[in-house]
Amino acid sequence: MLVALEGIDGAGKTTQLHLLEERARRQGLRVASLSFPRYTETVFGRCVAAYLRGEFGPLAEVPPRSAALLFAGDRLESLELLSRLAAESDLLLLDRYVASNLAHQGARLAVSERDAFLAWLAHLEYEVFGLPRPTLTLYLRLPVAVASSLLATRAQQRRSGARDLHEENAAYLARCAEVYEQLASAHADGPWEIVSCVDEKERLRSPEEIQVQVWSLLERYRTV
Ligand SMILES: Nc1ncnc2c1ncn2[C@@H]1O[C@H](COP(=O)(O)OP(=O)(O)O)[C@@H](O)[C@H]1O
Ligand SMILES: Cc1cn([C@H]2C[C@H](O)[C@@H](COP(=O)(O)OP(=O)(O)O)O2)c(=O)[nH]c1=O
């Protein structure tokens, strides 16, 4: 079973993945995880890191198709590992996957060009590269303003304090969220479920409370 965690930067994907891994292990499941981009492990991953540091020029000057190819190449280089982990485990958790490329690069295009781009990229990754489709994609939905403040705290906590080119721009994150909503409602590449990370008053829910909902969704899809 392949479960992808998706959401804008700072939505809590890594936090939820760790909680999920712990719970699945406690239940005796064989669980594995993989986080994309694999910044240091693949040739393409190292190019992605350079792109996010601005070494290929300002974000607006790198065409979305070119950037998308770097992220997709990172997954292609990881295909053997991905297949092995999927075969060896009951549950393979992915911290970002193909949908991240669709949302984060699609968000850089005008609305009128997006659908053609999304179709091109999904075809490239799933058909041409042969990447497996997720059993379930969980979209962690978080308002951009809340995500931005979590990212600011996280950047302070990390030693470098640095934020990458994507994280710097709230308007861009809002467009990413818009594409994610589109993908979730179209059930792009398989079933999607939306998990709201805030309550009705837009207050952040605790990681544990979110986890309870995430776990019950995994049970419903019989992935755990
Ligand atoms: N529900 C939550 N409540 C409060 N803080 C959270 C919550 N989820 C995540 N965080 C914190 O917010 C920051 C971003 O979370 P992270 O899991 O790294 O997000 P992502 O992997 O989606 O970018 C981290 O510092 C994390 O500890
Ligand atoms: C995996 C992936 C990420 N991205 C983007 C999403 C993020 O803005 C950026 C870096 O991803 P990541 O390091 O996961 O960001 P964070 O931990 O802050 O959530 O790259 C793509 O554009 N395409 C992809 O295929």
mmCIF file of N, CA and C and ligand atoms in Angstrom, residues 8-10 13-14 36-37 39 52 71 75 96-98 100-101 104-105 151 154 158 164 166-167 172, ligand 2:
data_model
loop_
_atom_site.group_PDB
_atom_site.id
_atom_site.type_symbol
_atom_site.label_atom_id
_atom_site.label_comp_id
_atom_site.label_asym_id
_atom_site.label_seq_id
_atom_site.Cartn_x
_atom_site.Cartn_y
_atom_site.Cartn_z
ATOM 1 N N ILE A 8 0.848 22.060 1.206
ATOM 2 C CA ILE A 8 1.829 23.121 0.973
ATOM 3 C C ILE A 8 2.947 23.026 2.022
ATOM 4 N N ASP A 9 4.017 23.759 1.786
ATOM 5 C CA ASP A 9 5.136 23.769 2.722
ATOM 6 C C ASP A 9 4.633 24.149 4.116
ATOM 7 N N GLY A 10 5.021 23.397 5.104
ATOM 8 C CA GLY A 10 4.635 23.720 6.477
ATOM 9 C C GLY A 10 3.284 23.167 6.898
ATOM 10 N N LYS A 13 3.236 17.642 6.966
ATOM 11 C CA LYS A 13 3.394 16.314 6.354
ATOM 12 C C LYS A 13 4.418 15.466 7.112
ATOM 13 N N THR A 14 5.587 16.067 7.382
ATOM 14 C CA THR A 14 6.650 15.305 8.039
ATOM 15 C C THR A 14 6.225 14.911 9.453
ATOM 16 N N PHE A 36 10.358 12.907 -0.662
ATOM 17 C CA PHE A 36 10.820 13.585 -1.885
ATOM 18 C C PHE A 36 10.747 15.086 -1.687
ATOM 19 N N PRO A 37 11.714 15.853 -2.237
ATOM 20 C CA PRO A 37 12.872 15.425 -3.026
ATOM 21 C C PRO A 37 13.913 14.704 -2.151
ATOM 22 N N TYR A 39 17.125 15.102 -1.674
ATOM 23 C CA TYR A 39 18.108 16.147 -1.988
ATOM 24 C C TYR A 39 19.557 15.687 -2.150
ATOM 25 N N LEU A 52 16.291 25.187 -5.717
ATOM 26 C CA LEU A 52 15.589 25.814 -4.587
ATOM 27 C C LEU A 52 16.456 26.856 -3.871
ATOM 28 N N PHE A 71 12.460 17.422 -10.513
ATOM 29 C CA PHE A 71 11.780 16.677 -9.440
ATOM 30 C C PHE A 71 11.356 15.290 -9.937
ATOM 31 N N ARG A 75 12.512 11.230 -8.810
ATOM 32 C CA ARG A 75 11.671 10.048 -8.549
ATOM 33 C C ARG A 75 12.057 8.892 -9.468
ATOM 34 N N ARG A 96 5.467 13.750 0.307
ATOM 35 C CA ARG A 96 5.425 14.354 -1.029
ATOM 36 C C ARG A 96 5.661 13.294 -2.106
ATOM 37 N N TYR A 97 4.945 13.469 -3.223
ATOM 38 C CA TYR A 97 5.101 12.542 -4.355
ATOM 39 C C TYR A 97 4.752 13.317 -5.614
ATOM 40 N N VAL A 98 4.257 12.635 -6.635
ATOM 41 C CA VAL A 98 3.998 13.269 -7.932
ATOM 42 C C VAL A 98 3.086 14.501 -7.805
ATOM 43 N N SER A 100 2.941 16.691 -5.632
ATOM 44 C CA SER A 100 3.683 17.904 -5.236
ATOM 45 C C SER A 100 4.184 18.635 -6.477
ATOM 46 N N ASN A 101 4.618 17.851 -7.441
ATOM 47 C CA ASN A 101 5.110 18.464 -8.683
ATOM 48 C C ASN A 101 3.956 19.130 -9.445
ATOM 49 N N HIS A 104 2.897 22.280 -7.140
ATOM 50 C CA HIS A 104 3.878 23.358 -6.943
ATOM 51 C C HIS A 104 4.422 23.911 -8.256
ATOM 52 N N GLN A 105 4.482 23.099 -9.290
ATOM 53 C CA GLN A 105 4.908 23.645 -10.585
ATOM 54 C C GLN A 105 3.693 24.153 -11.371
ATOM 55 N N LEU A 151 6.249 28.028 9.201
ATOM 56 C CA LEU A 151 7.519 27.951 8.468
ATOM 57 C C LEU A 151 8.549 28.910 9.062
ATOM 58 N N ARG A 154 9.861 27.261 12.059
ATOM 59 C CA ARG A 154 10.727 26.132 11.704
ATOM 60 C C ARG A 154 12.084 26.633 11.207
ATOM 61 N N ARG A 158 15.752 25.604 12.657
ATOM 62 C CA ARG A 158 16.798 24.922 11.892
ATOM 63 C C ARG A 158 18.066 25.762 11.949
ATOM 64 N N ASP A 164 13.582 28.193 1.491
ATOM 65 C CA ASP A 164 13.902 28.066 0.067
ATOM 66 C C ASP A 164 13.011 28.995 -0.758
ATOM 67 N N HIS A 166 10.659 28.563 -2.829
ATOM 68 C CA HIS A 166 9.218 28.307 -2.841
ATOM 69 C C HIS A 166 8.559 28.822 -1.564
ATOM 70 N N GLU A 167 9.262 28.651 -0.444
ATOM 71 C CA GLU A 167 8.656 28.965 0.851
ATOM 72 C C GLU A 167 8.504 30.466 1.087
ATOM 73 N N TYR A 172 2.357 32.660 -3.799
ATOM 74 C CA TYR A 172 2.656 31.421 -4.524
ATOM 75 C C TYR A 172 2.091 30.212 -3.776
HETATM 76 C C1 LIG B 2 8.581 16.553 -4.369
HETATM 77 C C2 LIG B 2 8.364 17.879 -5.034
HETATM 78 C C3 LIG B 2 8.458 19.063 -4.334
HETATM 79 N N1 LIG B 2 8.255 20.255 -4.953
HETATM 80 C C4 LIG B 2 8.404 21.509 -4.168
HETATM 81 C C5 LIG B 2 7.539 21.614 -2.946
HETATM 82 C C6 LIG B 2 8.330 22.499 -2.023
HETATM 83 O O1 LIG B 2 7.988 23.860 -2.300
HETATM 84 C C7 LIG B 2 9.773 22.301 -2.442
HETATM 85 C C8 LIG B 2 10.615 21.571 -1.443
HETATM 86 O O2 LIG B 2 9.935 20.464 -0.906
HETATM 87 P P1 LIG B 2 10.144 20.063 0.632
HETATM 88 O O3 LIG B 2 11.589 20.058 0.987
HETATM 89 O O4 LIG B 2 9.353 18.839 0.895
HETATM 90 O O5 LIG B 2 9.460 21.262 1.366
HETATM 91 P P2 LIG B 2 8.875 21.321 2.846
HETATM 92 O O6 LIG B 2 9.626 20.327 3.680
HETATM 93 O O7 LIG B 2 9.137 22.744 3.243
HETATM 94 O O8 LIG B 2 7.411 21.027 2.742
HETATM 95 O O9 LIG B 2 9.746 21.595 -3.685
HETATM 96 C C9 LIG B 2 7.986 20.331 -6.317
HETATM 97 O O10 LIG B 2 7.821 21.425 -6.884
HETATM 98 N N2 LIG B 2 7.889 19.164 -7.026
HETATM 99 C C10 LIG B 2 8.063 17.938 -6.440
HETATM 100 O O11 LIG B 2 7.957 16.890 -7.120
#
